[in-house]
PDB file of C-alpha atoms in Angstrom:
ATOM      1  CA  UNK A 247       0.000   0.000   0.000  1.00  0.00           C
ATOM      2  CA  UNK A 248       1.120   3.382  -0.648  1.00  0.00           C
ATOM      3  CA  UNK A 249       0.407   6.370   1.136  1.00  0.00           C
ATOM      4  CA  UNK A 250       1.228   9.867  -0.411  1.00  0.00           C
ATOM      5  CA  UNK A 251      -0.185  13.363   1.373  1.00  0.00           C
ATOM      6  CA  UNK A 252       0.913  16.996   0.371  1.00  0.00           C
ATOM      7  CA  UNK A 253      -0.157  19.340   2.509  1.00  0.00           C
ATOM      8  CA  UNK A 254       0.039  22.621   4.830  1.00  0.00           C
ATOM      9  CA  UNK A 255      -0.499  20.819   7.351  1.00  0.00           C
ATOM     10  CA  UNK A 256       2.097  20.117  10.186  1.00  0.00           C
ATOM     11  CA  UNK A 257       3.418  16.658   9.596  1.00  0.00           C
ATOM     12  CA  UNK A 258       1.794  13.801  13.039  1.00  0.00           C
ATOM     13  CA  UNK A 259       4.637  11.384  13.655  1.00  0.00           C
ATOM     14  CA  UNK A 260       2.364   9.303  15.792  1.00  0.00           C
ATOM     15  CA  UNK A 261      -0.523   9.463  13.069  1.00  0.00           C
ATOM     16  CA  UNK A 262       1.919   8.190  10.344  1.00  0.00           C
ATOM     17  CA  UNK A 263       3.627   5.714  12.607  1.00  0.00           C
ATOM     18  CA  UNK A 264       0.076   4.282  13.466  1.00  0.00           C
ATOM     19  CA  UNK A 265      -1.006   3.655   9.633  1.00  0.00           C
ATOM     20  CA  UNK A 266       2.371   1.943   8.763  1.00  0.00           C
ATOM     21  CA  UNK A 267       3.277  -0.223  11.708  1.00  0.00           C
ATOM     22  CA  UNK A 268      -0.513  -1.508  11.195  1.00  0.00           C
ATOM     23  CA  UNK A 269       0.708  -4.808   8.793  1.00  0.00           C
ATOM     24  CA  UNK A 270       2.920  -7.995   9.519  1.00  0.00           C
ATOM     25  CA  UNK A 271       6.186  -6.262   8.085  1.00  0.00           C
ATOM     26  CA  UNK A 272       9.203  -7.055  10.610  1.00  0.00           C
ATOM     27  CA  UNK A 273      11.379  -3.714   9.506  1.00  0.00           C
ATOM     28  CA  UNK A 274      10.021   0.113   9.273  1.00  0.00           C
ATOM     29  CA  UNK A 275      12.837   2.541   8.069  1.00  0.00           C
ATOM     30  CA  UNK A 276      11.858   6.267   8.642  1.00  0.00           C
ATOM     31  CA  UNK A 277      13.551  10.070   7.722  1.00  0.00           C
ATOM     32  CA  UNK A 278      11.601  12.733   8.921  1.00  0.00           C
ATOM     33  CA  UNK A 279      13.104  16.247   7.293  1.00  0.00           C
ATOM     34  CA  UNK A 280      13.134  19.494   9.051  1.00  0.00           C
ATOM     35  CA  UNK A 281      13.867  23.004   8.502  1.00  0.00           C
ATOM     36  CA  UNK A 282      17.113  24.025   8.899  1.00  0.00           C
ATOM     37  CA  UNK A 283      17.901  27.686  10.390  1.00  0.00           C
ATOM     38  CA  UNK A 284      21.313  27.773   8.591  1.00  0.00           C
ATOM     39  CA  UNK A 285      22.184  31.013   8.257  1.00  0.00           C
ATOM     40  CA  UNK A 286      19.409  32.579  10.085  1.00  0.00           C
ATOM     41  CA  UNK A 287      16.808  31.308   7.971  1.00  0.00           C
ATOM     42  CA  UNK A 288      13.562  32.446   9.049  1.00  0.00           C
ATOM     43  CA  UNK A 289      10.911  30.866   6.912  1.00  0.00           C
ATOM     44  CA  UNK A 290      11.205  28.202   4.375  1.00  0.00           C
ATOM     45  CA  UNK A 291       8.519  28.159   2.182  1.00  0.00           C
ATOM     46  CA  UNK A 292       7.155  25.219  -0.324  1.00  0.00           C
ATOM     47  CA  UNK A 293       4.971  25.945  -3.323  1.00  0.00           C
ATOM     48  CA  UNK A 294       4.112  22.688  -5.583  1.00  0.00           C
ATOM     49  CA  UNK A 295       2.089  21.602  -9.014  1.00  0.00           C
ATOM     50  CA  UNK A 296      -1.052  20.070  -7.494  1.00  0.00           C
ATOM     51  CA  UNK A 297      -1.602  16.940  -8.903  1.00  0.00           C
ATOM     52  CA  UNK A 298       1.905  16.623 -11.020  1.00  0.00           C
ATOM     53  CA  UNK A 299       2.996  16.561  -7.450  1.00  0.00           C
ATOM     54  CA  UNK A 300       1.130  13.787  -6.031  1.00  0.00           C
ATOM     55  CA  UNK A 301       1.584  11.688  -9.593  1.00  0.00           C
ATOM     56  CA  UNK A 302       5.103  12.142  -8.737  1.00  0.00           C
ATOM     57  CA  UNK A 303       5.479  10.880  -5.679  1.00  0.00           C
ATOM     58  CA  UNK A 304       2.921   8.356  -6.122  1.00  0.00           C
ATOM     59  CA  UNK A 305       5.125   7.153  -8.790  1.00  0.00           C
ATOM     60  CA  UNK A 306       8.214   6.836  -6.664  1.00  0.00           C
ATOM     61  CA  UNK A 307       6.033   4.704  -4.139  1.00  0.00           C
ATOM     62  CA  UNK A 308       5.119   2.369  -6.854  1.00  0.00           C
ATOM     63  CA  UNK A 309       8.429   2.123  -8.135  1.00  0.00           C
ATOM     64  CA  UNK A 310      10.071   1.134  -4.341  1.00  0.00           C
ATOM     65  CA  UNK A 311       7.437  -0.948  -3.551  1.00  0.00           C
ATOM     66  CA  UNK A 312       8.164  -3.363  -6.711  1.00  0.00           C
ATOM     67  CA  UNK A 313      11.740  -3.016  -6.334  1.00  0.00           C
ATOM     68  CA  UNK A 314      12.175  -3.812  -2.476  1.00  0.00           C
ATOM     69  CA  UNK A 315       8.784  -6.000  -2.114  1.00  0.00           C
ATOM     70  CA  UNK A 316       7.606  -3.094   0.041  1.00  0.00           C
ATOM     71  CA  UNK A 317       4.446  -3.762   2.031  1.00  0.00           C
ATOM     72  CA  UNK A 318       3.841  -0.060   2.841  1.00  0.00           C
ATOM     73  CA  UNK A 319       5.152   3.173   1.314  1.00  0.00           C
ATOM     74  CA  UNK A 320       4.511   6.912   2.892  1.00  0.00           C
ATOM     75  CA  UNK A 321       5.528   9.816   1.605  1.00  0.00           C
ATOM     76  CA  UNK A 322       4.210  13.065   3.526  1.00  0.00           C
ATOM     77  CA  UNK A 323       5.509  16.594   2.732  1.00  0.00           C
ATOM     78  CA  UNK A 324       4.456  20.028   3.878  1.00  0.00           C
ATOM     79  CA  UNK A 325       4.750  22.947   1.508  1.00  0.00           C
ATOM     80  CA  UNK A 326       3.611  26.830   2.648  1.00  0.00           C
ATOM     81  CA  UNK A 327       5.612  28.672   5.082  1.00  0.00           C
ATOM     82  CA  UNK A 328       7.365  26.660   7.773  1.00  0.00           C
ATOM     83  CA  UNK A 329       9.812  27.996  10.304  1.00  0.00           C
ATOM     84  CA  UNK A 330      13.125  26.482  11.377  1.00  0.00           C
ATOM     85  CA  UNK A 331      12.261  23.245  13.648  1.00  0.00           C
ATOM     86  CA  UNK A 332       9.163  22.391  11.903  1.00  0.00           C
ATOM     87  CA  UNK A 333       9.413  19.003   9.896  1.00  0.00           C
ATOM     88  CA  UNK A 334       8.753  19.243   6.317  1.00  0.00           C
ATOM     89  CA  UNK A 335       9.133  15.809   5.023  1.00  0.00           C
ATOM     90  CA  UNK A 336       8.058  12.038   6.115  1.00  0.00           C
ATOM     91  CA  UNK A 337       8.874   9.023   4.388  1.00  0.00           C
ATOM     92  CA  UNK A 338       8.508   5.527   6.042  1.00  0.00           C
ATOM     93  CA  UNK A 339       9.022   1.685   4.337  1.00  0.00           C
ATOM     94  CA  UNK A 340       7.611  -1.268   5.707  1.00  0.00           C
ATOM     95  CA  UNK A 341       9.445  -4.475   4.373  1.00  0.00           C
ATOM     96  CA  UNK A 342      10.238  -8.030   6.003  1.00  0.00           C
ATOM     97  CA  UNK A 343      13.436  -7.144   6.559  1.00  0.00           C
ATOM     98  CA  UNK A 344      15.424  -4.400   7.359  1.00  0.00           C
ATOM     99  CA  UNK A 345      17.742  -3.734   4.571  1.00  0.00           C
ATOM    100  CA  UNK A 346      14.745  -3.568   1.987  1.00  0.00           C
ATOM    101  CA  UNK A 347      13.170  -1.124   4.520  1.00  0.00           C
ATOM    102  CA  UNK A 348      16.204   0.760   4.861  1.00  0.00           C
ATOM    103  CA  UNK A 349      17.138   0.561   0.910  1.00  0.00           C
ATOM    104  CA  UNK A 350      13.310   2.037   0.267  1.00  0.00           C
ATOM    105  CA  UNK A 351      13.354   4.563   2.719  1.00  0.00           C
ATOM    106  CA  UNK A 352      16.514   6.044   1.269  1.00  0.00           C
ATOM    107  CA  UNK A 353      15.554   5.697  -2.239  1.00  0.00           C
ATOM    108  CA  UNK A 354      12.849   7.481  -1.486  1.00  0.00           C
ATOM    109  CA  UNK A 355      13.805  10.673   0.203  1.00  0.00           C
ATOM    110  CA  UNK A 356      16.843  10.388  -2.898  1.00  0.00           C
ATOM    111  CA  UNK A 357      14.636  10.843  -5.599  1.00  0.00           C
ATOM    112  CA  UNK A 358      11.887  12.435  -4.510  1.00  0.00           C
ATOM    113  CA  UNK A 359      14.234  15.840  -4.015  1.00  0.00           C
ATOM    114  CA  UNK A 360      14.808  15.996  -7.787  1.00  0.00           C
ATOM    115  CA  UNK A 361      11.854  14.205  -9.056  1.00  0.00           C
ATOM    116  CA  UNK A 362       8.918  15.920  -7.442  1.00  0.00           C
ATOM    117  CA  UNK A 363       8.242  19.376  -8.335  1.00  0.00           C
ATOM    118  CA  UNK A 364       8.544  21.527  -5.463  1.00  0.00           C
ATOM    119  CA  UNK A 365      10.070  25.056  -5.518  1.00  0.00           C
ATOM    120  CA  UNK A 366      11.480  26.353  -2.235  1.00  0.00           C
ATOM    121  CA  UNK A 367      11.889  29.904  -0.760  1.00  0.00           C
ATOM    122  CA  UNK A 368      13.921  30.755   2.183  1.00  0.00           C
ATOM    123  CA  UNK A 369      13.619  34.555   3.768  1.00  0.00           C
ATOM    124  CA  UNK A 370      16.973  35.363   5.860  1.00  0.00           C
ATOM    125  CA  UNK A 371      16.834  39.079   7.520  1.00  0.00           C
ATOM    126  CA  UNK A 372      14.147  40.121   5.614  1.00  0.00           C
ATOM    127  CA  UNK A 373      15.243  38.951   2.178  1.00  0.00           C
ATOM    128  CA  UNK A 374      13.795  36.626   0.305  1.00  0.00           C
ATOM    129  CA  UNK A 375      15.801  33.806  -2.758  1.00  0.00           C
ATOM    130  CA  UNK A 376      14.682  30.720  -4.680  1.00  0.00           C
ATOM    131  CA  UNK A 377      16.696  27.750  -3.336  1.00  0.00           C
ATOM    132  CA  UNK A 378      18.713  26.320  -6.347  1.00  0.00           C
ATOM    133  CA  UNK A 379      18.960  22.899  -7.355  1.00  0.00           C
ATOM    134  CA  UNK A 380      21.997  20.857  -5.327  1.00  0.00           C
ATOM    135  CA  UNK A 381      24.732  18.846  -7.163  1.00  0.00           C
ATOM    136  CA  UNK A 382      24.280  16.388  -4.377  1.00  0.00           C
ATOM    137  CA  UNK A 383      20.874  16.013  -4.737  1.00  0.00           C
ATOM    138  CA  UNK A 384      21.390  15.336  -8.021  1.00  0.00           C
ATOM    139  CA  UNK A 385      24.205  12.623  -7.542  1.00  0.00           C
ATOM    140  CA  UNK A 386      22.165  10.853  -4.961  1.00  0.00           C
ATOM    141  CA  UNK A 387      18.883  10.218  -6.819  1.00  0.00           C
ATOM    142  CA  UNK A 388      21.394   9.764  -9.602  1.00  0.00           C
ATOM    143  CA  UNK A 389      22.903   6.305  -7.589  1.00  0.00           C
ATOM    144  CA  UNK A 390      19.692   5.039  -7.987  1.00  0.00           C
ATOM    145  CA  UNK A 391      19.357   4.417 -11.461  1.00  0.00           C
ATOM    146  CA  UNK A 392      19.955   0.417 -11.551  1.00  0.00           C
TER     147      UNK A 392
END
């Protein structure tokens, strides 16, 4: 089963936890992302393409679940404002064992930072920039490809 969620709304651990752990998988593999005051950030913000979005990340689900027998998939990310401390992503695996769980989880978080279009804003003392792309980002989903 895959579970994907976009939303403005804060990110429940416990809520996410609850719908995962729920099958007979013996391994759940988790990141939870959060906002990052480097630099004195003081708002991130997240704008998205409703529905390209979701098709991407649903996507990515299907494609970890086939490739690591996943029993479970979630993907959960904010977008809007956020302030430093607040989380902004969720991704959980639920597999037999724990190096498919592991393998999924990472996967996911990978490729869904270049493959999902989401644009982000940071405002630092009262100026506002686009966040560019990351060469790192890039490489990682990049590892991926077989």
């Amino acid at each position: 089963m895959i579970h994907i969620r976009v939303s403005p709304v804060p990110i429940d651990i416990a809520e996410e936890m609850a719908r995962i752990e729920g099958g007979t998988s013996g391994a759940v593999a988790t990141f939870t992302g959060i906002v990052r005051s480097d630099d004195g950030v003081a708002t991130l913000e997240l704008e998205h393409y409703p529905g390209a979005t979701e098709a991407a990340l649903l996507a990515l689900g299907e494609e970890a679940l086939a490739r690591w027998s996943l029993e479970f998939a979630t993907v959960v990310h904010r977008v809007g404002p956020m302030a430093p401390g607040e989380r902004i992503v969720f991704v959980a695996t639920a597999a037999a064992h724990r190096g498919a769980a592991l393998d999924a989880c990472a996967f996911l978080i990978d490729r869904l930072k270049t493959d999902a279009p989401f644009w982000k804003r940071e405002t630092r003392a009262g100026e506002t920039r686009w966040v560019e792309p990351r060469a790192a980002d890039d490489a990682a989903a990049a590892s991926w490809q077989n």
